[in-house]
Coordinates of C-alpha atoms and ligand atoms in Angstrom, one line a residue:
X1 CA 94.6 80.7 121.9
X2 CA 96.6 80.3 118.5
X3 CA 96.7 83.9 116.7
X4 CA 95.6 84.0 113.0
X5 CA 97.7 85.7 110.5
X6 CA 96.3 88.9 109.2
X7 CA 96.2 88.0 105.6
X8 CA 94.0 85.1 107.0
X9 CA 91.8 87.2 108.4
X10 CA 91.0 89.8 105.8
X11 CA 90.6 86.4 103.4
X12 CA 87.6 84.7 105.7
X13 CA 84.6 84.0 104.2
X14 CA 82.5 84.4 107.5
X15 CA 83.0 86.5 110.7
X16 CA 84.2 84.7 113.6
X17 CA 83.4 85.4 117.5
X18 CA 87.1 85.4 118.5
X19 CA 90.0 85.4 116.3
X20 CA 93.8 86.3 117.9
X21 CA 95.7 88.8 115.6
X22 CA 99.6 89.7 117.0
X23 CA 101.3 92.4 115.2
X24 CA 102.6 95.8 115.0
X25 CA 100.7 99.2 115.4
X26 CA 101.2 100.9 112.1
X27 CA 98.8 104.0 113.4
X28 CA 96.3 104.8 115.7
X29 CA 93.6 107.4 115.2
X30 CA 90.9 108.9 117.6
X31 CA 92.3 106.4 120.5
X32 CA 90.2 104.4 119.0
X33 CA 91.2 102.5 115.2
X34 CA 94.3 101.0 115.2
X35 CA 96.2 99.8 111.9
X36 CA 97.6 96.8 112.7
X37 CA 100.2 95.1 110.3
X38 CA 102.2 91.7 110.8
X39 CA 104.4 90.7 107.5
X40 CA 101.8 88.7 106.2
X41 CA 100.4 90.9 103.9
X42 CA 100.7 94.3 102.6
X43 CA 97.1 95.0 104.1
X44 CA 96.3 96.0 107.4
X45 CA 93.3 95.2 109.7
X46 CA 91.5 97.8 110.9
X47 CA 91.1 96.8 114.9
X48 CA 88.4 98.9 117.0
X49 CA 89.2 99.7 121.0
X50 CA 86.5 99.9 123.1
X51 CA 88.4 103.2 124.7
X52 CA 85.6 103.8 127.4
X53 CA 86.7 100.0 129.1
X54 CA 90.4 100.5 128.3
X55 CA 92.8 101.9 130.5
X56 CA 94.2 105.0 129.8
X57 CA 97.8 103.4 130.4
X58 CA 97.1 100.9 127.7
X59 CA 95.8 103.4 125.1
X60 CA 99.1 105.8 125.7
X61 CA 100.9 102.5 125.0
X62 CA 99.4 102.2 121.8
X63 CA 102.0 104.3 119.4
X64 CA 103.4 103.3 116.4
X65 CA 105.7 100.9 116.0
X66 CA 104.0 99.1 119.5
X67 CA 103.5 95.0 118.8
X68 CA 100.1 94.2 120.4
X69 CA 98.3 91.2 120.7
X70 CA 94.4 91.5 120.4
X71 CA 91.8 89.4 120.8
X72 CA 88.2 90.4 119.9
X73 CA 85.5 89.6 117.4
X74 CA 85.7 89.8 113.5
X75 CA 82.9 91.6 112.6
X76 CA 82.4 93.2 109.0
X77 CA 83.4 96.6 108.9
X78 CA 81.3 99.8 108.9
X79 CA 84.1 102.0 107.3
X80 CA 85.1 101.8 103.6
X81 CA 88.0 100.1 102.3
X82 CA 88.2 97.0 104.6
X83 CA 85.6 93.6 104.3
X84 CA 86.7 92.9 108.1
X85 CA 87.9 94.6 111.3
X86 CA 88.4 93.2 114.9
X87 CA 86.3 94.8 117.7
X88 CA 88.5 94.4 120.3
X89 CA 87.7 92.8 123.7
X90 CA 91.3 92.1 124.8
X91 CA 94.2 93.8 124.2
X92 CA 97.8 93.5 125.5
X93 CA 101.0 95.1 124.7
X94 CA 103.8 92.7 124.0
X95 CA 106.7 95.1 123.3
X96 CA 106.3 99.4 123.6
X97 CA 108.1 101.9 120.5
X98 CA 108.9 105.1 121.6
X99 CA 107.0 106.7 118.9
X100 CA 108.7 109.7 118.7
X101 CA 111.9 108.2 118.2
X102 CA 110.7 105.1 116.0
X103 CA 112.6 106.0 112.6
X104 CA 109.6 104.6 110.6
X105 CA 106.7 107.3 110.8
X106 CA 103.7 107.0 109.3
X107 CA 104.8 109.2 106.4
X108 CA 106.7 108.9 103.4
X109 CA 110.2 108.3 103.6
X110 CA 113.1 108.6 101.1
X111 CA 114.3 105.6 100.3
X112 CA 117.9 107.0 101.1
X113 CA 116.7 107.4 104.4
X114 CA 115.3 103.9 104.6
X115 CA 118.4 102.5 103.3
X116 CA 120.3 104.0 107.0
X117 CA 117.4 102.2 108.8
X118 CA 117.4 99.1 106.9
X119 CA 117.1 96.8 109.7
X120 CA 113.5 98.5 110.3
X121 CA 113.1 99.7 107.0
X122 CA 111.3 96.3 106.0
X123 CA 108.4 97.7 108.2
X124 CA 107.6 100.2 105.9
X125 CA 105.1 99.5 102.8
X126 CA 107.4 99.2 100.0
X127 CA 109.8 97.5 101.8
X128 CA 107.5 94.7 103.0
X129 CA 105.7 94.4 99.6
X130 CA 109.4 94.6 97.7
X131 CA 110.7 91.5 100.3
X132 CA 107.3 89.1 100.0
X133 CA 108.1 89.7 96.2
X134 CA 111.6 88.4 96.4
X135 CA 110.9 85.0 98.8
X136 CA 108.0 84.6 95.8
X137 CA 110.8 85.3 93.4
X138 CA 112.7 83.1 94.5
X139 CA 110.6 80.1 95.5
X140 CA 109.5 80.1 91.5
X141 CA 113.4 79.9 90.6
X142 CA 113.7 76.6 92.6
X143 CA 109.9 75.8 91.1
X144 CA 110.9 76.3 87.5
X145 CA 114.2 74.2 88.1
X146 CA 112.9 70.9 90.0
X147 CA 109.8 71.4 87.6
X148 CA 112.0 70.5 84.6
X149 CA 114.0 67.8 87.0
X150 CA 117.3 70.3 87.6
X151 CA 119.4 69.2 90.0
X152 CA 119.8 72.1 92.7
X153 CA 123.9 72.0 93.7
X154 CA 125.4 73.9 96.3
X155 CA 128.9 75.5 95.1
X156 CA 131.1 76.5 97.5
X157 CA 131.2 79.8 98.9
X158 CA 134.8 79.8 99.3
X159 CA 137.0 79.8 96.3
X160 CA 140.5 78.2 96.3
X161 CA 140.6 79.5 91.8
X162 CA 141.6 82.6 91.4
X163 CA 140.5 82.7 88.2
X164 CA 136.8 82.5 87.9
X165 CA 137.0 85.4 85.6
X166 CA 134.2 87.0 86.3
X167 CA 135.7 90.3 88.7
X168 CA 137.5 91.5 91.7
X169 CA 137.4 89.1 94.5
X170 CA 137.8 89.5 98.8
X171 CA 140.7 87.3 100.0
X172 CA 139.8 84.7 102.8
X173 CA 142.4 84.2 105.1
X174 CA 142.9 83.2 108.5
X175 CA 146.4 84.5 108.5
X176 CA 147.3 87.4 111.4
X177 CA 147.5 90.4 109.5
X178 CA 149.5 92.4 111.3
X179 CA 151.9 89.6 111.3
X180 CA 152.2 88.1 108.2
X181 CA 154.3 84.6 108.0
X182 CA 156.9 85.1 105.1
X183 CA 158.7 82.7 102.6
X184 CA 162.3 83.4 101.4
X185 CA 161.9 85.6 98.9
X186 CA 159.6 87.8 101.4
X187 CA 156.5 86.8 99.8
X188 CA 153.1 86.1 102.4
X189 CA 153.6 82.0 102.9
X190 CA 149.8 80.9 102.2
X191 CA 151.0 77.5 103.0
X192 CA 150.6 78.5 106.6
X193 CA 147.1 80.1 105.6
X194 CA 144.1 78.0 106.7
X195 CA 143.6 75.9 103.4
X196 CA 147.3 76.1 103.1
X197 CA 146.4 78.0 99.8
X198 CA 145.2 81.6 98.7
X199 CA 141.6 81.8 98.4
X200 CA 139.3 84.2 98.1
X201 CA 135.0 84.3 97.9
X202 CA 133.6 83.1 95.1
X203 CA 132.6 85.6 92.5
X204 CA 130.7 82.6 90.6
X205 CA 129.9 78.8 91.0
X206 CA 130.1 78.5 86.9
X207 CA 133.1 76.5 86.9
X208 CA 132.1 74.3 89.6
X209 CA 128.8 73.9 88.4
X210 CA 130.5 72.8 84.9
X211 CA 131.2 69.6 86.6
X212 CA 128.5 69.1 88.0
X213 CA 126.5 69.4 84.4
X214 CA 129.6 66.9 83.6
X215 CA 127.5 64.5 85.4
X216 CA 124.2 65.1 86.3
X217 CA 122.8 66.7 82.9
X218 CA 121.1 69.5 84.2
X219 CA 122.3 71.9 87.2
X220 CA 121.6 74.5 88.5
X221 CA 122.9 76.8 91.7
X222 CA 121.5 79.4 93.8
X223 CA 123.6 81.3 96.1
X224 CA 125.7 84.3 97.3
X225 CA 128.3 85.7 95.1
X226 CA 131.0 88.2 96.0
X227 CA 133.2 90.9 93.9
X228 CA 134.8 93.6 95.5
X229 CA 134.5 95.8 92.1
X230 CA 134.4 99.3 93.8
X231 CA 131.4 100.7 91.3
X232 CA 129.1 101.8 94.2
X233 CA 126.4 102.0 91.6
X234 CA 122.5 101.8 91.4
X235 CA 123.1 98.4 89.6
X236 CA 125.9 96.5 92.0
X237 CA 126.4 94.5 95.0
X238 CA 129.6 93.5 96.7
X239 CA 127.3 90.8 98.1
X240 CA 124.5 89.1 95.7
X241 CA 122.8 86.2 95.1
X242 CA 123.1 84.7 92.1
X243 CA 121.3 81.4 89.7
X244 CA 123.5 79.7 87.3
X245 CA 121.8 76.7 85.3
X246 CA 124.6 75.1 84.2
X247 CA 123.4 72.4 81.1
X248 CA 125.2 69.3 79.6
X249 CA 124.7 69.2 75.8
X250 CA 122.6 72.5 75.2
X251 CA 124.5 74.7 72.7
X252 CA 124.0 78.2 72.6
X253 CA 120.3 78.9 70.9
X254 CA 119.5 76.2 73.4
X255 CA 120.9 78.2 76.4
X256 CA 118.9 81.1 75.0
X257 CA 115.6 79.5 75.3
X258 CA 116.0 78.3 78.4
X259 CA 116.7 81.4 79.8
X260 CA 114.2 83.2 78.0
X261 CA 111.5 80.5 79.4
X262 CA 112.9 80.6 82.7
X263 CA 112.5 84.7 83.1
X264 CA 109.2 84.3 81.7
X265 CA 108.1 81.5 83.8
X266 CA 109.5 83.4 87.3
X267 CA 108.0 87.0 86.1
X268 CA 104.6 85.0 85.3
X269 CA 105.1 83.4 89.2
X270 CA 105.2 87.1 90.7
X271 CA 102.5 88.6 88.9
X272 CA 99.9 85.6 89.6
X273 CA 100.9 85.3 93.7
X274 CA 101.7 89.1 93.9
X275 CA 98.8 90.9 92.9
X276 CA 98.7 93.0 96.1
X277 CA 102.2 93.8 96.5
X278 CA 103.0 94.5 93.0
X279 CA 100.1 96.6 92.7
X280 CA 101.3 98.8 95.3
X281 CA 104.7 98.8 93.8
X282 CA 103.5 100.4 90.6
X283 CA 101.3 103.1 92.7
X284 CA 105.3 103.9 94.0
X285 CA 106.6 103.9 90.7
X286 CA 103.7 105.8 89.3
X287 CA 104.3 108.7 91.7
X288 CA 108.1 108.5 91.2
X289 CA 107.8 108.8 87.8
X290 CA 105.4 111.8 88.2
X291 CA 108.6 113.5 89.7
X292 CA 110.5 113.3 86.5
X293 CA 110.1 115.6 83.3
X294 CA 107.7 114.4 80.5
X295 CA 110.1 113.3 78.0
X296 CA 111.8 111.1 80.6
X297 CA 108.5 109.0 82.2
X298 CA 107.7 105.5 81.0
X299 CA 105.1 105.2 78.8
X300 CA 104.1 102.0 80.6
X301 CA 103.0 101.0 84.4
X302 CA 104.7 98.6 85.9
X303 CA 102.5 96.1 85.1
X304 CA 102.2 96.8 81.9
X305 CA 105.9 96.3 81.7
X306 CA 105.8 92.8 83.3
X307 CA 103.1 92.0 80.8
X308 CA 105.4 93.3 77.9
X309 CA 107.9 91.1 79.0
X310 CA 105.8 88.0 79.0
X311 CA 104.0 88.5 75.8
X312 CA 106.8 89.1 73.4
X313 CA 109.7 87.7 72.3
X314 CA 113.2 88.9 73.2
X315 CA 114.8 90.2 70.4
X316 CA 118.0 88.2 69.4
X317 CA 120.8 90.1 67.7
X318 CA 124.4 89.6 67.3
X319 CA 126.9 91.7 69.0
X320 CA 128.0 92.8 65.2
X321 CA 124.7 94.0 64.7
X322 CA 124.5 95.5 67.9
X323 CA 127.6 97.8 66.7
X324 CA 126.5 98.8 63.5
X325 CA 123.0 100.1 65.1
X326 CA 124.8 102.1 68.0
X327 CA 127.4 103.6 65.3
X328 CA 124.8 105.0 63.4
X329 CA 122.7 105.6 66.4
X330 CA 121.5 109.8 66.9
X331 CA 123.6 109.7 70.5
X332 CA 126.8 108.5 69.0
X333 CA 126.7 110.6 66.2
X334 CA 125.9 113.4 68.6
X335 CA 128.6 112.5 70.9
X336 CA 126.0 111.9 73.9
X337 CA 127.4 108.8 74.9
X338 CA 130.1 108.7 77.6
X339 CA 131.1 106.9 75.1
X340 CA 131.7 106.5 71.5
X341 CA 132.0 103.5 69.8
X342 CA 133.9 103.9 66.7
X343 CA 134.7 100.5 65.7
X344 CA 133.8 96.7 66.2
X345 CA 135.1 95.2 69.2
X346 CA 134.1 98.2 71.4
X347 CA 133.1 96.9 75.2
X348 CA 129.3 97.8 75.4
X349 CA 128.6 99.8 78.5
X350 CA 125.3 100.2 79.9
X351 CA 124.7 103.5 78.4
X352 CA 125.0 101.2 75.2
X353 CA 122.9 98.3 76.5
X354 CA 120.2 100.6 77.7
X355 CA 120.0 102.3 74.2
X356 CA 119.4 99.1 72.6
X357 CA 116.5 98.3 74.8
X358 CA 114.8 100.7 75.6
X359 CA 115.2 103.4 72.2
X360 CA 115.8 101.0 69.7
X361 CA 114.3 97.8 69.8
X362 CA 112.1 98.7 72.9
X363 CA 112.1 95.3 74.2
X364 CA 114.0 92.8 76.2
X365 CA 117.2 91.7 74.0
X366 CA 119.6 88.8 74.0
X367 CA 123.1 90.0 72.5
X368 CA 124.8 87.1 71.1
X369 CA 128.2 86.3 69.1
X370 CA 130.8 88.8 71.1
X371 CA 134.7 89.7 70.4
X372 CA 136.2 86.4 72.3
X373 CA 138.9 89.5 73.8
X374 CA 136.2 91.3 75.8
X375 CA 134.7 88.2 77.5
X376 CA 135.8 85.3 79.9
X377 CA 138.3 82.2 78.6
X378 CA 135.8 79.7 78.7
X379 CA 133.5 80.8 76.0
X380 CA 133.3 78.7 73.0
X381 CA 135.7 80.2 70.4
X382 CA 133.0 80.3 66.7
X383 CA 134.1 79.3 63.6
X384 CA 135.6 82.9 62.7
X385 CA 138.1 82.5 65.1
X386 CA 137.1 86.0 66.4
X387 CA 133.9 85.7 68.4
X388 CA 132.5 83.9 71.4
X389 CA 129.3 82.0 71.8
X390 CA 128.7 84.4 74.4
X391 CA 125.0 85.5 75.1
X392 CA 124.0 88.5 77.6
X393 CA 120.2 89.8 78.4
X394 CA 119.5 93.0 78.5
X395 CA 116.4 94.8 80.1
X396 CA 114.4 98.0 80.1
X397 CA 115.9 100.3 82.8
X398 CA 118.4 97.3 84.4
X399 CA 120.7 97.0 81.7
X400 CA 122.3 93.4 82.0
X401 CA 120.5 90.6 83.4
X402 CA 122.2 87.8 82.5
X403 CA 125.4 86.9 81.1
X404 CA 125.9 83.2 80.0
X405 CA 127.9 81.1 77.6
X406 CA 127.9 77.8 75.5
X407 CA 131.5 76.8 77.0
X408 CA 134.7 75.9 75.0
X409 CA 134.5 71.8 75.1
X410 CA 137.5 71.2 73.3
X411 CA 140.5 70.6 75.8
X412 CA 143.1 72.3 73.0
X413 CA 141.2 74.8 72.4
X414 CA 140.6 75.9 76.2
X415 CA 144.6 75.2 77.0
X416 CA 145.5 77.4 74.7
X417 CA 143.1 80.2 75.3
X418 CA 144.4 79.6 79.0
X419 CA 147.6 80.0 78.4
X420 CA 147.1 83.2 75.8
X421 CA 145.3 84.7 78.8
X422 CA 148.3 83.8 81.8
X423 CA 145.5 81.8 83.2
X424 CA 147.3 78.5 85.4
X425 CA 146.4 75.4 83.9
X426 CA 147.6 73.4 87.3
X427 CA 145.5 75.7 89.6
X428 CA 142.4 74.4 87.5
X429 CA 143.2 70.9 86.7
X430 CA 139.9 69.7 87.9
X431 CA 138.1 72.4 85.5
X432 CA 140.3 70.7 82.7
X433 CA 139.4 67.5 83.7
X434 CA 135.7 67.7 82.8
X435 CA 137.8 68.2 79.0
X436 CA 139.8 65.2 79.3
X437 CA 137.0 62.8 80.4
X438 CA 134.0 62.8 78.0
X439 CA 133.5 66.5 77.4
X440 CA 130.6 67.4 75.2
X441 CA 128.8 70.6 74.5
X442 CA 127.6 71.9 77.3
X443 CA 126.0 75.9 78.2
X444 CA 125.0 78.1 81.0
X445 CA 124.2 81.5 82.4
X446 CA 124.1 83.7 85.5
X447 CA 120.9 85.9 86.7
X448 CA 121.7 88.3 89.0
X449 CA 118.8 87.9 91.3
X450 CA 118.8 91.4 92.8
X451 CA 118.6 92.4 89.0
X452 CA 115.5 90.5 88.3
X453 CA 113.9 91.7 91.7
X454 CA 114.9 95.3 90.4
X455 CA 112.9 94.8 87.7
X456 CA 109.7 92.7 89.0
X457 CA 109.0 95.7 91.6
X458 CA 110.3 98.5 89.4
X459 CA 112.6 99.8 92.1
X460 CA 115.6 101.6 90.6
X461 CA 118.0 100.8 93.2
X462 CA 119.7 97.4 93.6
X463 CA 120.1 98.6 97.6
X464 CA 116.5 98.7 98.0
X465 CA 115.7 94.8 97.1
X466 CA 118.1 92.9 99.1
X467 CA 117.2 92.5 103.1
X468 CA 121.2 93.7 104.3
X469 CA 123.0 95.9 101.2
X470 CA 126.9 95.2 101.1
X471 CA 128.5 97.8 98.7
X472 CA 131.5 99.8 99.1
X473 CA 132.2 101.3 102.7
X474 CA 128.7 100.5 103.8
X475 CA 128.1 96.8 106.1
X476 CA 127.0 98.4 109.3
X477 CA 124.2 95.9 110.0
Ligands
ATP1 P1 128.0 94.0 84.8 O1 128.6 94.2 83.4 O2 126.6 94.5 84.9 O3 128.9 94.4 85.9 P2 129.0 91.3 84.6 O4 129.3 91.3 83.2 O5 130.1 91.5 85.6 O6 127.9 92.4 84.9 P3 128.5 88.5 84.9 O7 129.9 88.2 85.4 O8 128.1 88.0 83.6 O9 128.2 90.1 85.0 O10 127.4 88.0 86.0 C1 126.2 87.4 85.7 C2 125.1 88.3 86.2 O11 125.2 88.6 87.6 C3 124.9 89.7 85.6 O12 124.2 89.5 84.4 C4 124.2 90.4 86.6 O13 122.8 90.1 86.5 C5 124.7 89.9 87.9 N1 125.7 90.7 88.5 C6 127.0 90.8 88.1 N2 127.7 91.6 88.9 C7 126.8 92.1 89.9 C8 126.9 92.9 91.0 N3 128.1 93.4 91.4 N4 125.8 93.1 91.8 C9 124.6 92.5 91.4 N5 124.5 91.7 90.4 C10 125.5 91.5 89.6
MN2 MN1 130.6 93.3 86.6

């Protein structure tokens, strides 16, 4: 007999004289009700044991953790909160759990303690609900793309350009370590290396994607990204999966809509196939926020927020702007910020972003326009000769979401930037190419996936929405 998937189950529209459920025992009270869970929703089914006509062996087997296979009939149920339950008639244990020692007890756990158990961590509650949102997540990022006839490209994982410009990177080598080959002049010989060149992980597939875009129109990627930047904060990865459209002849405003749409249209995606999960993610959030003093809870449930961010526009304000609100702002004058920001060209940090956003415009902002010196050699240089057509998105509680570009198209232009910065022009000769050989306008961004699944579940921690968290000194499993 086939077994039926618990969401399947709880969603039939009759009873049934025998159904199959497998899964795993998430408790079991009186020796008789067991709470049986298998991935497929954040619901359990309630399945009754005829405990008179079942071993005692069997029952002592039942602990949490156990997977169990039962079969039995589905039959409405008599207690409140479930339309179904299964009264068993057969039930067999496929794998025991030492309950005592299963780390994932039917209480609440901190979710520091969950992050030391994270291979079974995704058996708890939140941690299911939090993982069926990202696959959702990101099945609506490849939906919203191949809706609007994207082109999905795979960029390569491993990087022979140093220069991405985009943060620290891990070195790939294949090269003994404890015996490195030399040139003359003592230097490591990476001729002998592998690709018979440095190279490192990718920390972006913008540049590649660039040519792509050179080609096919409209790109996009989706895909692990690496920087070893060692900021073990609530915020970064050293691992993370990133989307970068990537579009030929879209300026800047353009690049901002799309964006904008595309956020809307994968935050829509969650809330219309999530409802279960994401309600149970804002009963989390709701008691976490009880935890913290008045002044400091949100105003809004989590839901709420999802439906803020769909409903209204994002702001859109210039960098220059930006700086003259934050000067004049009550925590700059006040000297609350880590900190100050005295004068135009300032580097925004988050404390900055996160002022914006959530104290002063209270909504989701796109930063546009910024000092060409604080951001990456590819940005189209403006007319002032000062600024970039660089664009960032900011969120409530995240800070940045997304950091994107209309890219410098003129070949002069982009040399000389280059060679201001130190950046080899020979090491990206096919990145100058796309310059040489019908360039055009041409924009893109990068979402930080982890960032967006932050915010759909309204978890605070970017450890606690991806399956295996790499980040500095921690890749035990
Ligand atoms: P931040 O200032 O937050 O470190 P960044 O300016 O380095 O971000 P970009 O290089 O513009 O970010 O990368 C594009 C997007 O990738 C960011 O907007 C963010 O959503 C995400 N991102 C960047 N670095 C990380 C990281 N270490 N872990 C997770 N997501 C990241
Ligand atoms: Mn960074």
């Amino acid at each position: 007999m086939k077994h039926t998937k618990v969401k399947d189950l709880l969603q039939s529209n009759t009873t049934l004289t025998e159904v199959n459920a497998k899964g795993w025992v998430r408790t079991f009270r009186n020796n008789q009700f067991i709470a049986l869970n298998d991935g497929s929703t954040l619901n359990n089914i309630q399945c009754v044991v005829d405990f008179e006509n079942t071993p005692e062996e069997t029952l002592k087997r039942i602990t949490t953790g156990a997977a169990i296979s039962v079969v039995g009939a589905l039959v409405e149920s008599q207690g409140a909160g479930q339309k179904y339950e299964i009264q068993v008639s057969k039930l067999e244990i496929l794998g025991d759990s030492d309950a005592e020692k299963f780390p994932m007890q039917p209480k609440k756990h901190s979710l520091e303690f969950l992050r030391e158990n994270a291979h079974l961590r995704v058996r708890t509650n939140a941690f299911g609900a939090i993982m069926r949102v990202r696959s959702v997540l990101a099945f609506a990022v490849h939906r919203y793309f191949q809706e609007k006839g994207f082109v999905y490209v795979n960029t390569p994982i491993i990087t022979g350009a140093d220069a991405e410009g985009a943060g620290e990177m891990f070195q790939v080598t294949s090269l003994p370590l404890d015996n490195l080959p030399r040139t003359e002049d003592g230097s490591i010989n990476y001729r002998e290396d592998f690709f018979g060149k440095h190279t490192n992980l990718t920390v972006s597939g913008q540049l590649e994607g660039e040519t792509f875009a050179m080609a096919l129109g409209q790109i996009y990627t989706f895909g692990p990204t690496f920087r070893a930047e060692n900021s073990n904060t609530s915020r970064h990865l050293a691992e993370f999966w990133m989307i970068e459209p990537e579009v030929a002849f879209n300026d800047l405003d353009d690049n901002m809509d799309l964006a904008e749409d595309f956020i809307k249209y994968v935050v829509k995606y969650a809330v219309e196939n999530c409802a279960d999960d994401l309600k149970f993610l804002e009963g989390r959030l709701a008691d976490e926020e009880k935890q913290k003093p008045q002044a400091e809870r949100s105003e809004m449930t989590l839901l709420e927020k999802l439906r803020f961010v769909l409903e209204n526009d994002f702001k859109r304000v210039s960098y220059t702007e930006a700086i003259d609100i934050l000067r004049d702002s009550t925590p700059n004058k006040k000297k609350k910020f880590s900190y100050i920001i005295e004068q135009w060209g300032a580097d925004l940090q988050s404390e900055h972003e996160r002022f914006l956003v959530e104290k002063h415009f209270k909504c989701p902002v796109i930063l546009y326009d910024y000092p060409a010196n604080i951001k990456a050699f590819y940005m189209r240089l403006n007319e002032d000769g000062k600024t970039v057509r660089a664009m960032d998105i900011l969120f409530p509680g995240i800070g940045e979401i997304v950091g994107g570009s209309q890219r410098e198209e003129r070949y002069d232009v982009l040399v000389e930037k280059m060679r201001a910065l130190g950046i080899d022009e020979e090491e990206l000769w096919w990145y100058l190419d796309t310059r040489r050989f019908g360039s055009a306008v041409h924009s893109g961004f990068g979402l930080g996936f982890e960032r967006l699944v932050l915010f759909v579940t309204g978890m605070t921690n970017i450890r606690d929405v991806i399956p295996f968290p790499r980040t500095p000194m921690n890749a035990e499993f």
